[in-house]
XYZ file of C-alpha atoms in Angstrom:
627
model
C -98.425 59.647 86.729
C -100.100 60.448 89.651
C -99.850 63.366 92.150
C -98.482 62.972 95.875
C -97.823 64.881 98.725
C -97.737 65.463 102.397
C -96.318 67.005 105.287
C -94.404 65.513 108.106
C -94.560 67.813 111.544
C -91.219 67.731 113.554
C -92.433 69.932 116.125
C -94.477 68.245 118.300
C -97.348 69.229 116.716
C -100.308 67.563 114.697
C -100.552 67.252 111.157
C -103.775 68.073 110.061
C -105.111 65.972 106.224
C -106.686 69.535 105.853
C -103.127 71.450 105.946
C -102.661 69.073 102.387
C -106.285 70.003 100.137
C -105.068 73.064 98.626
C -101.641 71.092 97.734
C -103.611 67.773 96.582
C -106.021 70.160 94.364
C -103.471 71.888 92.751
C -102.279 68.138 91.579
C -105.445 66.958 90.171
C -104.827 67.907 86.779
C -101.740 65.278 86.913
C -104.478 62.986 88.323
C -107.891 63.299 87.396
C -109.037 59.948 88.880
C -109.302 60.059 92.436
C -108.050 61.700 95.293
C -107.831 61.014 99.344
C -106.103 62.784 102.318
C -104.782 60.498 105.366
C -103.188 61.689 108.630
C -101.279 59.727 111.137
C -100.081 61.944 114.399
C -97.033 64.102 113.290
C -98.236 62.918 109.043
C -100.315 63.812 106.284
C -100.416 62.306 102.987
C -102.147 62.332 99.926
C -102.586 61.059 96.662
C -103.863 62.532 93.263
C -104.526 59.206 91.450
C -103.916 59.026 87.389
C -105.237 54.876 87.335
C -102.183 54.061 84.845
C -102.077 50.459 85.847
C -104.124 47.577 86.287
C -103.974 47.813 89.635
C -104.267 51.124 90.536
C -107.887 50.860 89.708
C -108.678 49.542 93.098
C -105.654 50.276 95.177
C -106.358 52.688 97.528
C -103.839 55.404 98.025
C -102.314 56.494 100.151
C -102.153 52.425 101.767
C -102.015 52.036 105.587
C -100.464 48.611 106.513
C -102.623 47.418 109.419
C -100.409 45.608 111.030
C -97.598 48.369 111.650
C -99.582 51.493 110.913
C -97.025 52.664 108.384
C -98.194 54.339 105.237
C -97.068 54.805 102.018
C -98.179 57.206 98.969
C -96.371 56.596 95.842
C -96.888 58.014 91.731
C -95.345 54.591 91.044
C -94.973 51.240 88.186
C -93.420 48.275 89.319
C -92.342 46.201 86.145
C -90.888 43.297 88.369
C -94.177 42.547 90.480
C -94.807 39.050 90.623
C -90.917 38.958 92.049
C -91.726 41.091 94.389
C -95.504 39.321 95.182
C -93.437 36.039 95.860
C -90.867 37.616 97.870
C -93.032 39.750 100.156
C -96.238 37.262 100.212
C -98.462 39.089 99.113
C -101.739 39.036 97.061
C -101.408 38.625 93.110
C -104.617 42.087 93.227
C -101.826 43.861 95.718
C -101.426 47.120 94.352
C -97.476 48.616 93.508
C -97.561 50.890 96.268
C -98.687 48.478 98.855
C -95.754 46.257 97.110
C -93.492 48.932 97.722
C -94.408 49.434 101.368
C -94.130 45.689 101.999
C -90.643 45.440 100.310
C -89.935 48.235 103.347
C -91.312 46.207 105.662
C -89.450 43.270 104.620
C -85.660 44.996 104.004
C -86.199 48.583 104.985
C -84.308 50.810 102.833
C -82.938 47.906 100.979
C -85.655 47.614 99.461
C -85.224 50.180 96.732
C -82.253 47.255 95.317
C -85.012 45.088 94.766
C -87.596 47.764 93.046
C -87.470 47.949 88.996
C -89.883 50.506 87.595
C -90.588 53.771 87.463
C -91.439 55.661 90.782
C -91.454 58.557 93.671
C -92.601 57.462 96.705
C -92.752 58.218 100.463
C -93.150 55.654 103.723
C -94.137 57.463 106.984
C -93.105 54.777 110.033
C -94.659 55.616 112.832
C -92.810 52.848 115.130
C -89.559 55.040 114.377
C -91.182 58.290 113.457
C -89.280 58.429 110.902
C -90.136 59.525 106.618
C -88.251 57.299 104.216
C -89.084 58.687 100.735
C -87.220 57.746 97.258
C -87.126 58.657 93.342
C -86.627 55.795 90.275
C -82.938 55.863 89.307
C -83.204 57.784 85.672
C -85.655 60.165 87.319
C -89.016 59.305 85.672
C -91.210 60.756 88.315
C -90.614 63.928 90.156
C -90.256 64.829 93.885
C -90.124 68.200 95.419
C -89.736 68.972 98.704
C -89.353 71.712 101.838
C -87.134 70.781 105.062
C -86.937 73.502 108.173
C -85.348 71.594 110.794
C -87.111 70.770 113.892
C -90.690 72.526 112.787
C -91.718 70.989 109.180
C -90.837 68.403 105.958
C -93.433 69.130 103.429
C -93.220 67.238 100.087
C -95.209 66.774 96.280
C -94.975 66.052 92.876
C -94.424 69.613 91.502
C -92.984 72.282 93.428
C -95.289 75.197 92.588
C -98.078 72.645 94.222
C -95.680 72.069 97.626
C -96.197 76.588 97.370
C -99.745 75.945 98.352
C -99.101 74.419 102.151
C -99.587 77.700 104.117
C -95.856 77.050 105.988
C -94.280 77.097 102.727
C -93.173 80.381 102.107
C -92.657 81.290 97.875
C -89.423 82.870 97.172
C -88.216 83.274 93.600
C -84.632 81.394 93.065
C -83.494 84.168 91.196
C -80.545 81.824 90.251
C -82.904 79.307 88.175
C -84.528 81.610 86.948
C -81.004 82.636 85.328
C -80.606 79.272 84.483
C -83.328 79.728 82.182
C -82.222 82.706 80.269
C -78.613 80.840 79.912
C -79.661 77.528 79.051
C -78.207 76.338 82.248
C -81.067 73.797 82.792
C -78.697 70.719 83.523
C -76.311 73.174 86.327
C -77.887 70.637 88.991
C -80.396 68.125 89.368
C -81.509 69.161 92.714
C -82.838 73.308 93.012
C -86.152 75.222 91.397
C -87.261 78.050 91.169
C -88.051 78.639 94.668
C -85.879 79.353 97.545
C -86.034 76.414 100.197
C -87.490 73.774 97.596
C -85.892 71.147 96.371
C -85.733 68.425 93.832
C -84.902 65.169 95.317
C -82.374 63.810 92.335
C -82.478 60.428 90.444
C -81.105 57.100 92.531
C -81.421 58.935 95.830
C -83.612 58.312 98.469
C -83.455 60.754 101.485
C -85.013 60.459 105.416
C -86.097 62.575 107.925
C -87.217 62.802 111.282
C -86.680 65.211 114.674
C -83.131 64.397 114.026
C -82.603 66.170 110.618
C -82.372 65.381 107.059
C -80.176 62.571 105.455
C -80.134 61.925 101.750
C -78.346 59.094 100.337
C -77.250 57.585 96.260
C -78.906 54.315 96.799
C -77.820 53.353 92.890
C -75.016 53.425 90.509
C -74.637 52.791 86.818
C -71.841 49.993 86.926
C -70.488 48.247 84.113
C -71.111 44.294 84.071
C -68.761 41.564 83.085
C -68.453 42.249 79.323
C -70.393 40.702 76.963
C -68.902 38.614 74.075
C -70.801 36.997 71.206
C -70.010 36.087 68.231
C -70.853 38.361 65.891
C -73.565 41.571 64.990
C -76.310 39.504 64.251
C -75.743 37.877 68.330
C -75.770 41.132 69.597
C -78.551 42.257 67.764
C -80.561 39.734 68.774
C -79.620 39.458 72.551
C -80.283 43.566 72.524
C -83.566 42.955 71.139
C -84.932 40.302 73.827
C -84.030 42.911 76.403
C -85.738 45.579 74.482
C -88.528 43.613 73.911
C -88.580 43.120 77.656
C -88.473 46.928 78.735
C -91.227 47.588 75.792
C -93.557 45.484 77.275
C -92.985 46.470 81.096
C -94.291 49.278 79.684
C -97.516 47.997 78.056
C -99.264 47.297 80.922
C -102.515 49.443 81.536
C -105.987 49.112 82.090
C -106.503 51.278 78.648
C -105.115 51.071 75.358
C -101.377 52.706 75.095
C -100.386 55.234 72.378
C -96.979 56.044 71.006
C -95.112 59.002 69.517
C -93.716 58.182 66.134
C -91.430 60.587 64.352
C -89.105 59.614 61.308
C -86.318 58.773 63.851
C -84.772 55.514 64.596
C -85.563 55.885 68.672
C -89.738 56.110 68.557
C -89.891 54.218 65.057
C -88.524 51.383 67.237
C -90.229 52.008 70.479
C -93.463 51.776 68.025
C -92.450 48.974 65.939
C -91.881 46.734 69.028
C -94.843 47.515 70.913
C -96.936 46.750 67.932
C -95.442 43.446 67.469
C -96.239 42.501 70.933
C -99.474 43.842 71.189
C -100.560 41.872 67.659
C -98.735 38.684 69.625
C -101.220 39.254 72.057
C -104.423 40.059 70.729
C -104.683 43.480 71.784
C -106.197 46.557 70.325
C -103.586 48.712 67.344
C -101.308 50.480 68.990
C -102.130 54.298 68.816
C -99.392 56.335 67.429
C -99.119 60.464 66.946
C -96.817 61.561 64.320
C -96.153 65.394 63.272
C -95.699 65.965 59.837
C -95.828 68.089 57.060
C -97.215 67.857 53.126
C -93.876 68.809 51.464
C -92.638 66.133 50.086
C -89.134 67.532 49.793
C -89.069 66.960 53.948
C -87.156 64.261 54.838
C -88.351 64.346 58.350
C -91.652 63.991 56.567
C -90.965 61.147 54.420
C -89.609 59.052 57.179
C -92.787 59.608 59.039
C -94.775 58.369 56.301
C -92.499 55.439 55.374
C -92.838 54.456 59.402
C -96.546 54.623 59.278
C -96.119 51.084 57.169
C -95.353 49.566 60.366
C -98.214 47.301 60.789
C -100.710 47.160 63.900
C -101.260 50.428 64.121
C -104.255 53.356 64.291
C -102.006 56.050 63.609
C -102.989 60.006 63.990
C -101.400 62.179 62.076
C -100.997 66.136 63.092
C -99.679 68.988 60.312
C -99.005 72.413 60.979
C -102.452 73.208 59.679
C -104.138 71.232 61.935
C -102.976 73.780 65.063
C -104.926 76.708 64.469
C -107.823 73.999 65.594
C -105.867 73.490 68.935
C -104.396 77.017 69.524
C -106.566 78.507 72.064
C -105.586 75.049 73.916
C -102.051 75.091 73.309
C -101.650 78.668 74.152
C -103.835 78.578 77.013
C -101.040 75.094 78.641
C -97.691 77.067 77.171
C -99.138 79.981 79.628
C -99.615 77.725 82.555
C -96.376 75.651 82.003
C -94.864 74.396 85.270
C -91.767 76.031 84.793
C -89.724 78.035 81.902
C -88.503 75.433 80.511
C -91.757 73.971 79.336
C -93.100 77.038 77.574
C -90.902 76.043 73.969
C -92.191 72.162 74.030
C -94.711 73.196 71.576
C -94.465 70.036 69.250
C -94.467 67.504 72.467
C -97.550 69.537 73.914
C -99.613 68.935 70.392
C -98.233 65.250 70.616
C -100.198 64.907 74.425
C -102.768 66.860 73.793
C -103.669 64.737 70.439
C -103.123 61.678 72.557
C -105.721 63.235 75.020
C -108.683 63.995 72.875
C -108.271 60.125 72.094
C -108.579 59.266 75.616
C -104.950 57.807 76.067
C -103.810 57.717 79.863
C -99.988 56.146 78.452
C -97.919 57.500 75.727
C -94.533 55.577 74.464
C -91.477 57.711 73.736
C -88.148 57.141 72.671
C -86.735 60.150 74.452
C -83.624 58.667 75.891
C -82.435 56.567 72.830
C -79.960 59.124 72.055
C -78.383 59.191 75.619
C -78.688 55.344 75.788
C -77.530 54.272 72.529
C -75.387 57.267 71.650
C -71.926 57.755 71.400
C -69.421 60.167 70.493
C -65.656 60.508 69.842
C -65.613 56.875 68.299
C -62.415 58.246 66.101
C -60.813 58.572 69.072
C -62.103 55.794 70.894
C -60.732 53.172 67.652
C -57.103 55.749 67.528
C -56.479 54.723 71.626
C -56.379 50.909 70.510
C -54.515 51.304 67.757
C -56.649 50.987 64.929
C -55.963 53.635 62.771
C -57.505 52.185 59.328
C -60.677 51.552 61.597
C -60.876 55.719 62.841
C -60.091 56.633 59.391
C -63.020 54.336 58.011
C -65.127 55.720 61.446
C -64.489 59.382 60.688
C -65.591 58.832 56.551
C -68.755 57.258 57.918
C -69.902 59.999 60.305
C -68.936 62.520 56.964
C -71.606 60.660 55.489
C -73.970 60.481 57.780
C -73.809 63.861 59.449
C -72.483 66.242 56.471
C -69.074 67.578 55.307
C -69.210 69.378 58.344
C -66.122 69.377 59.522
C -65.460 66.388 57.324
C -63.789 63.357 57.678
C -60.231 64.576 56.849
C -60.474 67.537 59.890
C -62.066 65.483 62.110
C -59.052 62.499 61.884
C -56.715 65.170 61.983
C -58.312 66.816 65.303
C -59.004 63.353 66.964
C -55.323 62.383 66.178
C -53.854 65.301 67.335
C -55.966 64.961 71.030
C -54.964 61.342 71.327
C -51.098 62.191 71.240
C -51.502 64.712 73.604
C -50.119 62.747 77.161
C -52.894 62.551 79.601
C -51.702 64.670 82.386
C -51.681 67.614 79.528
C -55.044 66.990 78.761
C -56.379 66.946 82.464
C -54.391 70.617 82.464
C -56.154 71.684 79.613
C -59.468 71.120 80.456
C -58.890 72.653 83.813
C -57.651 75.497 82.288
C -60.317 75.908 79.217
C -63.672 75.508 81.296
C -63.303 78.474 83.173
C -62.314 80.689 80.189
C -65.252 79.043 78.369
C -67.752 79.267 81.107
C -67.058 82.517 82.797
C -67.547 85.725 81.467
C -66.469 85.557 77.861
C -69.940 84.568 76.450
C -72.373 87.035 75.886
C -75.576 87.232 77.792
C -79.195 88.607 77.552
C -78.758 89.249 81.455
C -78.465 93.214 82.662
C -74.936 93.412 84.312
C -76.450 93.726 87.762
C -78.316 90.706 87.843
C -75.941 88.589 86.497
C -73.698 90.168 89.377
C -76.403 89.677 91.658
C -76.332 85.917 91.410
C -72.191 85.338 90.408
C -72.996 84.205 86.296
C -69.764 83.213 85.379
C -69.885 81.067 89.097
C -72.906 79.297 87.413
C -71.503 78.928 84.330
C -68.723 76.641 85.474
C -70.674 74.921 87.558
C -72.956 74.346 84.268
C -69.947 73.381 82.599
C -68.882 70.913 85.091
C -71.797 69.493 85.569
C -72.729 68.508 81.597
C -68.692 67.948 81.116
C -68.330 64.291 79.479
C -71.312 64.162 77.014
C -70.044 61.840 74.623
C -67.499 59.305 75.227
C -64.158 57.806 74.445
C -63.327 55.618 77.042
C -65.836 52.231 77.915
C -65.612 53.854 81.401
C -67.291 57.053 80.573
C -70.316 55.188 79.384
C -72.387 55.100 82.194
C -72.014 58.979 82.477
C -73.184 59.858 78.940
C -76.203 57.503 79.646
C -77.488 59.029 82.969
C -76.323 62.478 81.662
C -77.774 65.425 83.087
C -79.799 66.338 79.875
C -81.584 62.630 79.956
C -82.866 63.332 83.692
C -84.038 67.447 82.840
C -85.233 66.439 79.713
C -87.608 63.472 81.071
C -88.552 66.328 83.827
C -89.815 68.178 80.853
C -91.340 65.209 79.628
C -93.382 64.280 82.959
C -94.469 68.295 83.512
C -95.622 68.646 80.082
C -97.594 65.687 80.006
C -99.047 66.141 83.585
C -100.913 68.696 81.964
C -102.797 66.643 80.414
C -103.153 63.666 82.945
C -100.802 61.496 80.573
C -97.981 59.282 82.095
C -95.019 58.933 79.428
C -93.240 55.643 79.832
C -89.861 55.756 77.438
C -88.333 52.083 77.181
C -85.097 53.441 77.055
C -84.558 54.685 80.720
C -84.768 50.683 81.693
C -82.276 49.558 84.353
C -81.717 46.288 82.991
C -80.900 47.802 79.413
C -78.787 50.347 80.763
C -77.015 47.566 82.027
C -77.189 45.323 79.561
C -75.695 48.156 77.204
C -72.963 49.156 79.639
C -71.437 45.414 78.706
C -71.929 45.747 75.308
C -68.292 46.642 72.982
C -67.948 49.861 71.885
C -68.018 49.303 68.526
C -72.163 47.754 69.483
C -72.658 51.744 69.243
C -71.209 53.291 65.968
C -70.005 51.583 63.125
C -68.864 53.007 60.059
C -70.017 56.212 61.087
C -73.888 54.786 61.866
C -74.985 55.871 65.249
C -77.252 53.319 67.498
C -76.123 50.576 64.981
C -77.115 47.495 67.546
C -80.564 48.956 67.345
C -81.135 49.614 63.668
C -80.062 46.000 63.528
C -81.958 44.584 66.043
C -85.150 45.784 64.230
C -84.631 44.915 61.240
C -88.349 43.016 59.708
C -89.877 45.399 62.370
C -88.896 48.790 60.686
C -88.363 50.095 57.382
C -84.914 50.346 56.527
C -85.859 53.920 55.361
C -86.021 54.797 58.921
C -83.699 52.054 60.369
C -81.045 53.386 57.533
C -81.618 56.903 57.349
C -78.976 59.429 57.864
C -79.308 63.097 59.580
C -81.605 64.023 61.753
C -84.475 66.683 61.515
C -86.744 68.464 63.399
C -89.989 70.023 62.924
C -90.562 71.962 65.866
C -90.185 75.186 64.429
C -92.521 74.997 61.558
C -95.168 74.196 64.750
C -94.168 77.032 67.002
C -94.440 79.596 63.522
C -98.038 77.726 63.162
C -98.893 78.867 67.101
C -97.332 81.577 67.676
C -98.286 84.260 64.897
C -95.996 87.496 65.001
C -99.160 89.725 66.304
C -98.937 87.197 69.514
C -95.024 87.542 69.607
C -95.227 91.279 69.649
C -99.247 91.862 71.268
C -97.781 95.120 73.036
C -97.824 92.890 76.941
C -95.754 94.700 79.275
C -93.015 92.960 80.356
C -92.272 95.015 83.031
C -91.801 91.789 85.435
C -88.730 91.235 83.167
C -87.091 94.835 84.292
C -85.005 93.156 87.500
C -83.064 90.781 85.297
C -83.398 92.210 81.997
C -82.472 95.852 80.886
C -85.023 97.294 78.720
C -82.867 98.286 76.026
C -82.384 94.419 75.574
C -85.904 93.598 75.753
C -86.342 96.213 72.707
C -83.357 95.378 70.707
C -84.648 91.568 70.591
C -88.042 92.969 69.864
C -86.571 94.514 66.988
C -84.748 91.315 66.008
C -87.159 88.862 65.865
C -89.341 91.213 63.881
C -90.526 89.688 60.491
C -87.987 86.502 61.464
C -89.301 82.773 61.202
C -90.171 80.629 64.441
C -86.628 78.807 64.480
C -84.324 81.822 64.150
C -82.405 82.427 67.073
C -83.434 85.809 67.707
C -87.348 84.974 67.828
C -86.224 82.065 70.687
C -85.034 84.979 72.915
C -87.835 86.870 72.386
C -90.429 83.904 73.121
C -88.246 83.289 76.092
C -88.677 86.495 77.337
C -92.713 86.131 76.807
C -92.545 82.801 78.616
C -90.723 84.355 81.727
C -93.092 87.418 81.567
C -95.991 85.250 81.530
C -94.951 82.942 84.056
C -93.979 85.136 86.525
C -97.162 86.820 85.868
C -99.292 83.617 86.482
C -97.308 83.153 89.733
C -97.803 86.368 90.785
C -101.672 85.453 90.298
C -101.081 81.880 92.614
C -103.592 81.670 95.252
C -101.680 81.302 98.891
């Protein structure tokens, strides 16, 4: 996961490699391994290597194609490369970038139909003087960027890195910063917390030259002719040769890979997999990071353990006991978080920075399983066709997986009742209930003038709009729950957290041809009998205990980590949080002072409170930003 940048002069003028150093230093922590500056008349680029692949031990980045002059710098893996090496001509050592840039070469920006992987990348053409740049379709790897018409495009991997280029200016986006506070992350894929920066979104690439700006959806999530086998075990097994597929893409480094392995079904199988095909291949164990916790009345616990059976592995297991050995560490990476958002990840942040201290470069996840695989509303989905003994049977299984909660009896009753409702009355409906949910009714931590200031119950609808359609009950909402806005913040979170640490995570999950392959899968592939991700607990079956492949709930242990680093003399250490005073009234910041006194890690009052110390002390460290 490499750092890139540059800055693309639309004024006549020079760009200077210099105008870049602060910008490339400020990305060496994402990577560690090498860094260069080029500059080509109106362009400068650069390139803060993490060496993730085989390749990108000796590619040199960013590449200048001789012939044409054009240069690319790209935080990029290819998983189809000898395709592309037979397609393009090129050398079996070529490295992905230089791929990339020939694939340009070849079918300009047709290229990016051709490209499977993982990627952010941008071309500078000097024949046409023009910047084509691009982001992976799930939106694995990050781009920021700055546009003033007709004087400068500047561009890099994290925004608050694009703040060091002297011409571009730092402005809070007071609005994100609302966003935060509100748990508004997913209200678009595309602003940050700066004025004038932007995120370029998933399956878009965008160019630029004297003319202006264009950006352009290069991809869509489409379903495929359906598939039809004959029976589970088919599926299972055609869903595992395509998982097996996207697993191994995502083997291939010059360094032993770790894994995260929880008591869940998504990383038990991500680990379980890998494993396999790393013991097929006479490679090293496969390095796995687990967080658990003695009790043997956890469940979450248990699974872990029973999942550490998988064999071909070197797992390293971290308790709540083990962070006060970390915490100066931990503390010290919450403070400097990228953004907000970051600040809570304290069990992912222990996961990396375990994974570090063993020297991993690549860490497996299993974060978008849930997106993937999920699906909701399958009552409904079995009442639309007809098959009423099948919902009742559906909405008795998810009792029994899930709770009594609202049990089986309500929930037929509900789904029934919203299936008889005609269409056109349901379109009404939900044009009538988002505003009344999303605009004013819900309280908020914000002081009235603030949320004035920047329209809140205008951003909650938007919010609302924007996440609307998170489960599914129709085949044709499918593609939207798997690209849903929460998969493409939450692998943002994902990538910043682990840049931290120069690690790249790689989730097999977020795998065009499995997205696609699931999108022709029928529905009842995804829940059966009230089991969620069925196709996949049955495609691993011999490869994961059935007390993880068949276990029901789900748990989490991140609050029994954030209690075991953050201690209630650090909650409450007496810091002003005077920087809070222009959004937040001060009679709010006391009364959830007051709260979250004496309270455990996972109530909700000591969340607001730590989200008020993460805003305080990230507004404090960018106060403190050189430039």
């Amino acid at each position: 996961m490499s750092g890139i940048c540059g800055a693309l002069r639309l004024d006549g003028r020079a760009a200077q490699a210099g105008e870049l150093a602060a910008v490339l230093a400020a990305l060496e922590r994402r990577g560690p391994d090498g860094s260069r500056l080029v500059a080509d008349g109106a362009m400068a680029m650069g390139c803060a290597l993490l060496a993730s692949t085989p390749e990108s031990l000796v590619e040199e980045m960013p590449f200048v194609h001789r012939g044409t002059g054009c240069t690319i710098t790209a935080d990029i893996r290819l998983d189809n490369r000898a395709e592309l090496i037979e397609a393009v001509g090129a050398d079996a050592a070529a490295g992905d970038g230089e791929l990339v840039l020939r694939a340009y070469l070849r079918w300009g920006s047709e290229c990016l139909a051709r490209l499977r992987g993982d990627f952010a990348f941008a071309i500078w053409d000097p024949r046409a003087r023009r910047l084509f740049c691009a982001r992976d379709r799930v939106g694995m790897r990050q781009f920021a960027y700055h546009h003033r018409p007709g004087r400068l495009f500047a561009f890099a991997t994290e925004p608050r890195a694009l703040l060091r280029h002297d011409d571009v200016p730092m402005r809070l986006n007071e609005v994100r910063l609302a966003d935060f506070f509100e748990n508004l992350e997913a209200a678009d894929l595309e602003s940050t917390f700066f004025e004038g920066l932007r995120r370029l979104p998933p399956a878009h690439a965008l160019t630029v030259d004297a003319k202006g700006l264009e950006l352009q959806r290069y991809w869509k999530l489409e379903a495929p002719a359906p598939l039809r086998l004959a029976d589970d075990r088919e599926y299972a097994e055609a869903f595992l040769e395509v998982f097996r597929r996207s697993v191994s893409a995502r083997l291939r480094a010059p360094d032993p890979v770790g894994a995260m392995l929880s008591g869940g079904l998504d990383s038990g199988s991500v680990s379980a997999v890998a494993a396999h095909l790393l013991e097929q291949e006479g490679r090293p164990s496969l390095a796995t990071f687990s967080a658990l916790q003695d009790d043997t009345d956890c469940a979450e616990s248990n699974a872990v353990r029973a999942a550490l059976s998988i064999g071909h592995i070197d797992p390293v297991r971290v308790t709540p006991g083990d962070v006060p050995a970390m915490r100066e560490e931990l503390l010290a990476l919450t403070r400097s978080a990228e953004e907000p958002f970051d600040a809570s990840m304290a069990l992912l942040r222990l996961m990396y920075l375990a994974a570090q201290r063993k020297g991993h470069k690549v860490v497996l996840d299993g974060g978008g399983g849930d997106m993937v695989l999920g699906a909701n509303d399958m009552v409904i989905w079995h009442l639309r066709r007809g098959r009423i003994a099948r919902a009742w049977r559906e909405a008795r299984g998810i009792e029994r997986f899930w709770g009594p909660q609202p049990g089986a009896k309500t929930l037929f009753i509900r789904s029934l009742g919203r299936v008889c409702v005609p269409a056109p009355l349901r379109a009404v409906r939900r044009a009538l209930s988002v505003p009344r949910r999303a605009a004013g009714e819900t309280p908020t931590l914000l002081s009235p003038e603030f949320a004035a200031r920047i329209d809140l119950p205008a951003r909650r609808r938007a919010n609302a709009a924007q996440v609307a359609g998170f489960g599914w009950q129709e085949d044709s909402d499918r593609a939207r729950r798997m690209l849903h806005p929460y998969l493409v913040v939450g692998r943002e979170r994902y990538d910043r957290v682990a840049a931290a640490l120069a690690i790249e995570p790689r989730d097999p999950f977020c795998d065009q041809d499995l997205l696609e392959f699931c999108m022709s899968l029928p529905g009842e592939q995804f829940q059966d009998r009230g089991w969620p991700k069925v196709i996949l607990r049955r495609a691993t079956a011999g490869l994961l205990p059935d007390a993880v492949r068949w276990r029901a709930g789900k748990e989490h242990l991140g609050g029994l980590f954030v209690e075991s680093l953050w201690s209630a003399a650090d909650r409450h250490d007496g810091s002003s949080m005077d920087n809070l005073l222009p959004y937040i009234s001060a009679q709010t910041i006391d009364a959830t002072r007051a709260a979250a006194t004496g309270r455990p890690a996972w109530d909700l009052a000591v969340a607001e409170w730590l989200a008020f110390r993460y805003a305080s002390n990230w507004l404090g460290e960018l106060d403190s930003q050189p430039g």
